[in-house]
């Protein structure tokens, strides 16, 4: 039987040869998941032999990772804003950039404010759940076009015990008439599919081969959802309500002008930790 160290070395070499980025870290994360320990704790267990069952599972995980399946889909969860989220192939894996979107919202409001929030394109439910956890008086409605994504989001709502304050609706923002919610929300937030059709195929294999394409691209110019959501949000927000968008690299100015055309004022752009313009927000 191989030890922890031997297994790690073989596996990270295998992943590296396949062209997986951060091969060693991936090998460590997957083994730590099997051994139910923290990644760094593996260092204290280098000489421990893996048993047959652990070896079989590890081999399966490493083969999958070598085929570019994201490790979050392999282990079945992802971390977002310090919280755990169940993920599967039906939802986008929550990204660190999206933490900036959530952070921008949390900085604007006192913790105890009673807010009504709408999240458009909820995926795993990472945005509504993180907001509901950090704004304990708020109520959030989330919509998503995918029934499978909503099933995952519901599991995450259960995990974080938020049934009374987070609701999910299966709906297509492009076609649905949400009139009954006019003048309802203090906050509308969305991280829509913003990759252009032509760019989609150039993304990492992990994304193209495994993440849901409808969560990543609009199959057009990347701006389709910003246009439609800006137009509809202006009706759905209350006076002085704020629309918050995550945007792709290079889209902030165009999204700003789309929002202004739809009547939003004080439109601001926030950068992410890599200094990329990442969040655009505007006031009704
Ligand atoms: N709201 C989810 C997230 O930010 C999903 C977004 C999406 O599928 N485009 O991760």
Short mmCIF file of C-alpha atoms and ligand atoms in Angstrom, two decimals:
data_model
loop_
_atom_site.label_atom_id
_atom_site.label_comp_id
_atom_site.label_asym_id
_atom_site.label_seq_id
_atom_site.Cartn_x
_atom_site.Cartn_y
_atom_site.Cartn_z
CA UNK A 1 0.00 0.00 0.00
CA UNK A 2 1.24 3.48 -0.78
CA UNK A 3 1.64 6.09 1.92
CA UNK A 4 0.00 9.51 1.90
CA UNK A 5 3.21 11.09 0.62
CA UNK A 6 3.75 8.51 -2.12
CA UNK A 7 0.14 8.79 -3.28
CA UNK A 8 0.35 12.57 -3.35
CA UNK A 9 3.54 12.55 -5.36
CA UNK A 10 2.25 10.09 -7.94
CA UNK A 11 -1.06 11.89 -8.26
CA UNK A 12 0.32 15.38 -8.58
CA UNK A 13 2.73 14.17 -11.25
CA UNK A 14 -0.15 12.53 -13.11
CA UNK A 15 -2.27 15.70 -12.94
CA UNK A 16 0.67 17.86 -13.95
CA UNK A 17 1.32 15.68 -17.00
CA UNK A 18 -2.32 16.02 -18.00
CA UNK A 19 -1.95 19.80 -17.85
CA UNK A 20 -4.09 20.44 -14.76
CA UNK A 21 -3.12 23.72 -13.10
CA UNK A 22 -1.96 23.65 -9.45
CA UNK A 23 -1.60 19.87 -9.69
CA UNK A 24 -0.11 19.38 -6.23
CA UNK A 25 -2.76 21.46 -4.52
CA UNK A 26 -5.51 19.53 -6.31
CA UNK A 27 -3.95 16.22 -5.33
CA UNK A 28 -3.82 17.41 -1.72
CA UNK A 29 -7.37 18.77 -1.62
CA UNK A 30 -8.83 15.55 -2.97
CA UNK A 31 -6.88 13.34 -0.58
CA UNK A 32 -7.71 15.57 2.38
CA UNK A 33 -11.37 15.19 1.49
CA UNK A 34 -11.09 11.38 1.52
CA UNK A 35 -9.15 11.33 4.79
CA UNK A 36 -11.53 13.93 6.27
CA UNK A 37 -8.74 16.22 7.34
CA UNK A 38 -7.47 19.68 6.45
CA UNK A 39 -5.08 19.92 3.51
CA UNK A 40 -2.21 21.02 5.73
CA UNK A 41 -2.81 18.17 8.15
CA UNK A 42 -1.73 15.78 5.41
CA UNK A 43 1.81 16.89 6.21
CA UNK A 44 1.50 15.29 9.65
CA UNK A 45 0.33 12.04 8.07
CA UNK A 46 2.87 11.59 5.26
CA UNK A 47 3.88 8.11 6.39
CA UNK A 48 0.37 6.79 6.95
CA UNK A 49 -0.50 4.05 4.44
CA UNK A 50 -3.78 4.42 2.53
CA UNK A 51 -6.10 1.42 2.84
CA UNK A 52 -7.67 -0.26 -0.20
CA UNK A 53 -10.91 1.68 -0.03
CA UNK A 54 -9.14 5.04 0.28
CA UNK A 55 -6.83 4.13 -2.58
CA UNK A 56 -9.74 3.15 -4.85
CA UNK A 57 -11.62 6.36 -4.15
CA UNK A 58 -8.48 8.45 -4.61
CA UNK A 59 -7.74 6.79 -7.93
CA UNK A 60 -11.25 7.56 -9.12
CA UNK A 61 -11.01 11.22 -8.00
CA UNK A 62 -7.61 11.73 -9.61
CA UNK A 63 -8.76 10.17 -12.88
CA UNK A 64 -11.74 12.54 -12.92
CA UNK A 65 -9.60 15.55 -12.08
CA UNK A 66 -7.18 14.46 -14.82
CA UNK A 67 -10.11 14.72 -17.23
CA UNK A 68 -10.50 18.33 -16.01
CA UNK A 69 -13.55 17.86 -13.83
CA UNK A 70 -13.42 20.68 -11.25
CA UNK A 71 -12.51 19.39 -7.78
CA UNK A 72 -15.61 21.04 -6.30
CA UNK A 73 -17.85 18.79 -8.41
CA UNK A 74 -15.79 15.76 -7.37
CA UNK A 75 -16.06 16.45 -3.65
CA UNK A 76 -19.59 17.89 -4.01
CA UNK A 77 -19.14 21.22 -2.31
CA UNK A 78 -17.48 24.62 -2.56
CA UNK A 79 -16.68 27.42 -0.16
CA UNK A 80 -18.11 30.89 -0.68
CA UNK A 81 -17.75 33.83 1.71
CA UNK A 82 -16.71 31.42 4.46
CA UNK A 83 -19.81 29.25 4.01
CA UNK A 84 -20.19 25.77 2.58
CA UNK A 85 -22.32 25.20 -0.53
CA UNK A 86 -23.35 21.91 -2.09
CA UNK A 87 -22.58 21.96 -5.82
CA UNK A 88 -23.11 19.64 -8.75
CA UNK A 89 -22.92 19.87 -12.52
CA UNK A 90 -26.22 21.76 -12.66
CA UNK A 91 -24.83 24.88 -10.98
CA UNK A 92 -21.94 27.25 -11.55
CA UNK A 93 -19.22 26.82 -8.94
CA UNK A 94 -19.25 29.99 -6.80
CA UNK A 95 -16.26 32.21 -7.60
CA UNK A 96 -14.12 34.46 -5.39
CA UNK A 97 -14.98 37.45 -7.64
CA UNK A 98 -18.61 37.03 -6.64
CA UNK A 99 -17.59 37.51 -3.00
CA UNK A 100 -16.79 41.12 -3.99
CA UNK A 101 -20.35 41.51 -5.26
CA UNK A 102 -21.72 40.30 -1.92
CA UNK A 103 -19.21 42.41 0.02
CA UNK A 104 -20.24 45.55 -1.92
CA UNK A 105 -23.85 44.99 -0.88
CA UNK A 106 -23.01 44.23 2.76
CA UNK A 107 -20.93 47.41 3.05
CA UNK A 108 -23.89 49.57 1.99
CA UNK A 109 -26.48 48.47 4.53
CA UNK A 110 -26.65 48.27 8.33
CA UNK A 111 -26.89 44.66 9.47
CA UNK A 112 -30.31 45.05 11.07
CA UNK A 113 -32.08 46.71 8.12
CA UNK A 114 -35.27 45.00 6.93
CA UNK A 115 -34.49 44.56 3.26
CA UNK A 116 -36.33 42.89 0.42
CA UNK A 117 -33.84 41.43 -2.01
CA UNK A 118 -34.18 39.82 -5.44
CA UNK A 119 -31.38 37.62 -6.86
CA UNK A 120 -31.57 36.84 -10.57
CA UNK A 121 -29.86 33.63 -11.77
CA UNK A 122 -29.26 32.03 -8.42
CA UNK A 123 -27.39 28.82 -9.34
CA UNK A 124 -26.31 27.16 -6.09
CA UNK A 125 -28.04 29.88 -4.08
CA UNK A 126 -24.71 31.26 -2.90
CA UNK A 127 -25.72 34.92 -3.19
CA UNK A 128 -29.16 34.85 -1.48
CA UNK A 129 -27.95 32.54 1.26
CA UNK A 130 -24.82 34.57 2.02
CA UNK A 131 -26.88 37.78 2.08
CA UNK A 132 -29.54 36.23 4.30
CA UNK A 133 -26.90 34.94 6.74
CA UNK A 134 -25.23 38.35 6.97
CA UNK A 135 -28.40 40.49 6.92
CA UNK A 136 -30.56 38.65 9.47
CA UNK A 137 -33.66 40.86 9.02
CA UNK A 138 -33.71 40.53 5.23
CA UNK A 139 -35.95 38.45 2.97
CA UNK A 140 -34.65 37.20 -0.36
CA UNK A 141 -36.42 35.91 -3.45
CA UNK A 142 -34.24 34.15 -6.02
CA UNK A 143 -35.08 33.13 -9.53
CA UNK A 144 -33.40 30.71 -11.86
CA UNK A 145 -34.40 29.22 -15.20
CA UNK A 146 -33.13 25.75 -14.21
CA UNK A 147 -35.26 23.43 -12.05
CA UNK A 148 -32.12 21.33 -11.39
CA UNK A 149 -30.24 24.38 -10.11
CA UNK A 150 -33.13 25.25 -7.82
CA UNK A 151 -32.99 21.74 -6.33
CA UNK A 152 -29.35 22.37 -5.39
CA UNK A 153 -30.16 25.85 -4.06
CA UNK A 154 -32.92 24.33 -1.91
CA UNK A 155 -30.45 21.87 -0.41
CA UNK A 156 -28.18 24.79 0.44
CA UNK A 157 -31.07 26.69 2.00
CA UNK A 158 -31.74 23.61 4.15
CA UNK A 159 -28.05 23.37 5.09
CA UNK A 160 -28.09 26.97 6.32
CA UNK A 161 -31.58 26.74 7.84
CA UNK A 162 -33.04 29.70 5.96
CA UNK A 163 -36.38 28.40 4.76
CA UNK A 164 -38.29 31.26 6.35
CA UNK A 165 -36.31 34.01 4.63
CA UNK A 166 -35.10 32.68 1.27
CA UNK A 167 -37.52 31.69 -1.51
CA UNK A 168 -36.80 30.19 -4.93
CA UNK A 169 -38.85 30.57 -8.09
CA UNK A 170 -38.23 28.79 -11.38
CA UNK A 171 -38.47 31.51 -13.96
CA UNK A 172 -36.80 32.91 -17.06
CA UNK A 173 -36.00 36.58 -16.52
CA UNK A 174 -35.94 37.17 -20.27
CA UNK A 175 -39.57 36.18 -20.76
CA UNK A 176 -41.27 36.25 -17.36
CA UNK A 177 -43.51 39.10 -16.42
CA UNK A 178 -42.68 39.89 -12.80
CA UNK A 179 -45.20 42.76 -12.63
CA UNK A 180 -46.67 41.65 -9.33
CA UNK A 181 -43.31 42.54 -7.76
CA UNK A 182 -43.20 46.12 -9.08
CA UNK A 183 -41.82 48.60 -6.50
CA UNK A 184 -40.99 45.76 -4.10
CA UNK A 185 -37.25 45.42 -3.72
CA UNK A 186 -34.58 47.46 -1.94
CA UNK A 187 -31.87 45.45 -3.65
CA UNK A 188 -31.64 43.52 -6.91
CA UNK A 189 -28.49 41.51 -7.47
CA UNK A 190 -27.31 39.40 -10.38
CA UNK A 191 -24.24 37.58 -11.59
CA UNK A 192 -25.65 36.72 -15.01
CA UNK A 193 -24.08 34.61 -17.77
CA UNK A 194 -21.83 37.24 -19.32
CA UNK A 195 -19.33 35.45 -21.55
CA UNK A 196 -19.72 36.21 -25.26
CA UNK A 197 -20.63 33.33 -27.57
CA UNK A 198 -17.27 33.47 -29.41
CA UNK A 199 -15.29 33.51 -26.16
CA UNK A 200 -17.00 30.53 -24.59
CA UNK A 201 -14.94 27.89 -26.40
CA UNK A 202 -11.68 29.61 -25.37
CA UNK A 203 -12.33 29.23 -21.62
CA UNK A 204 -10.63 26.61 -19.43
CA UNK A 205 -11.60 22.99 -20.12
CA UNK A 206 -12.96 22.74 -16.57
CA UNK A 207 -15.61 25.34 -17.48
CA UNK A 208 -16.37 24.35 -21.08
CA UNK A 209 -16.60 20.62 -20.43
CA UNK A 210 -18.23 20.63 -17.00
CA UNK A 211 -20.00 23.80 -15.88
CA UNK A 212 -23.52 24.51 -17.21
CA UNK A 213 -23.13 26.57 -20.39
CA UNK A 214 -26.31 28.53 -19.70
CA UNK A 215 -24.73 29.78 -16.45
CA UNK A 216 -21.65 31.08 -18.26
CA UNK A 217 -22.65 32.48 -21.66
CA UNK A 218 -25.67 34.27 -23.13
CA UNK A 219 -24.76 32.81 -26.56
CA UNK A 220 -24.73 36.41 -27.86
CA UNK A 221 -22.66 39.51 -27.09
CA UNK A 222 -22.39 38.96 -23.32
CA UNK A 223 -24.65 41.93 -22.58
CA UNK A 224 -28.10 40.43 -23.18
CA UNK A 225 -28.89 39.88 -19.51
CA UNK A 226 -27.58 43.29 -18.41
CA UNK A 227 -29.99 44.97 -20.84
CA UNK A 228 -33.05 42.96 -19.85
CA UNK A 229 -32.34 42.95 -16.12
CA UNK A 230 -31.65 46.72 -16.08
CA UNK A 231 -34.94 47.40 -17.83
CA UNK A 232 -37.01 45.11 -15.59
CA UNK A 233 -35.21 46.02 -12.37
CA UNK A 234 -36.08 49.65 -12.72
CA UNK A 235 -39.75 48.66 -12.31
CA UNK A 236 -39.14 46.05 -9.61
CA UNK A 237 -37.05 48.28 -7.33
CA UNK A 238 -38.53 50.71 -4.87
CA UNK A 239 -37.54 54.38 -5.04
CA UNK A 240 -33.81 54.61 -4.13
CA UNK A 241 -33.44 50.84 -4.50
CA UNK A 242 -30.09 49.66 -5.86
CA UNK A 243 -29.20 47.25 -8.66
CA UNK A 244 -25.90 45.40 -8.22
CA UNK A 245 -24.27 43.48 -11.08
CA UNK A 246 -21.16 41.36 -11.38
CA UNK A 247 -19.56 41.98 -14.78
CA UNK A 248 -16.90 40.28 -16.88
CA UNK A 249 -13.50 41.80 -17.53
CA UNK A 250 -13.88 44.83 -19.83
CA UNK A 251 -17.69 45.08 -19.55
CA UNK A 252 -18.04 47.63 -16.73
CA UNK A 253 -18.30 50.79 -18.85
CA UNK A 254 -20.81 49.24 -21.24
CA UNK A 255 -22.92 47.95 -18.36
CA UNK A 256 -22.73 51.37 -16.69
CA UNK A 257 -24.14 53.00 -19.80
CA UNK A 258 -26.87 50.34 -20.15
CA UNK A 259 -27.91 51.09 -16.56
CA UNK A 260 -27.90 54.84 -17.17
CA UNK A 261 -30.03 54.44 -20.29
CA UNK A 262 -32.54 52.59 -18.14
CA UNK A 263 -32.78 55.44 -15.64
CA UNK A 264 -30.25 54.43 -12.98
CA UNK A 265 -28.26 57.24 -11.34
CA UNK A 266 -25.03 57.45 -9.29
CA UNK A 267 -23.73 54.44 -11.20
CA UNK A 268 -20.46 53.25 -9.64
CA UNK A 269 -17.86 50.65 -10.56
CA UNK A 270 -15.93 48.56 -7.99
CA UNK A 271 -12.75 46.64 -8.66
CA UNK A 272 -11.93 43.13 -7.47
CA UNK A 273 -8.76 41.96 -5.73
CA UNK A 274 -6.98 41.58 -9.08
CA UNK A 275 -7.81 45.23 -9.86
CA UNK A 276 -10.38 44.23 -12.50
CA UNK A 277 -13.60 46.27 -12.72
CA UNK A 278 -16.01 43.68 -11.38
CA UNK A 279 -19.14 45.19 -9.84
CA UNK A 280 -21.43 47.87 -11.26
CA UNK A 281 -24.18 49.37 -9.10
CA UNK A 282 -26.74 52.07 -9.63
CA UNK A 283 -29.62 53.72 -7.78
CA UNK A 284 -33.22 53.91 -9.01
N1 LIG B 1 -25.52 33.34 -8.67
C1 LIG B 1 -24.63 32.24 -8.87
C2 LIG B 1 -23.20 32.70 -8.64
O1 LIG B 1 -22.92 33.85 -8.59
C3 LIG B 1 -24.79 31.65 -10.25
C4 LIG B 1 -24.51 32.62 -11.34
C5 LIG B 1 -24.70 32.02 -12.70
O2 LIG B 1 -25.07 30.85 -12.83
N2 LIG B 1 -24.43 32.81 -13.70
O3 LIG B 1 -22.32 31.90 -8.50
#
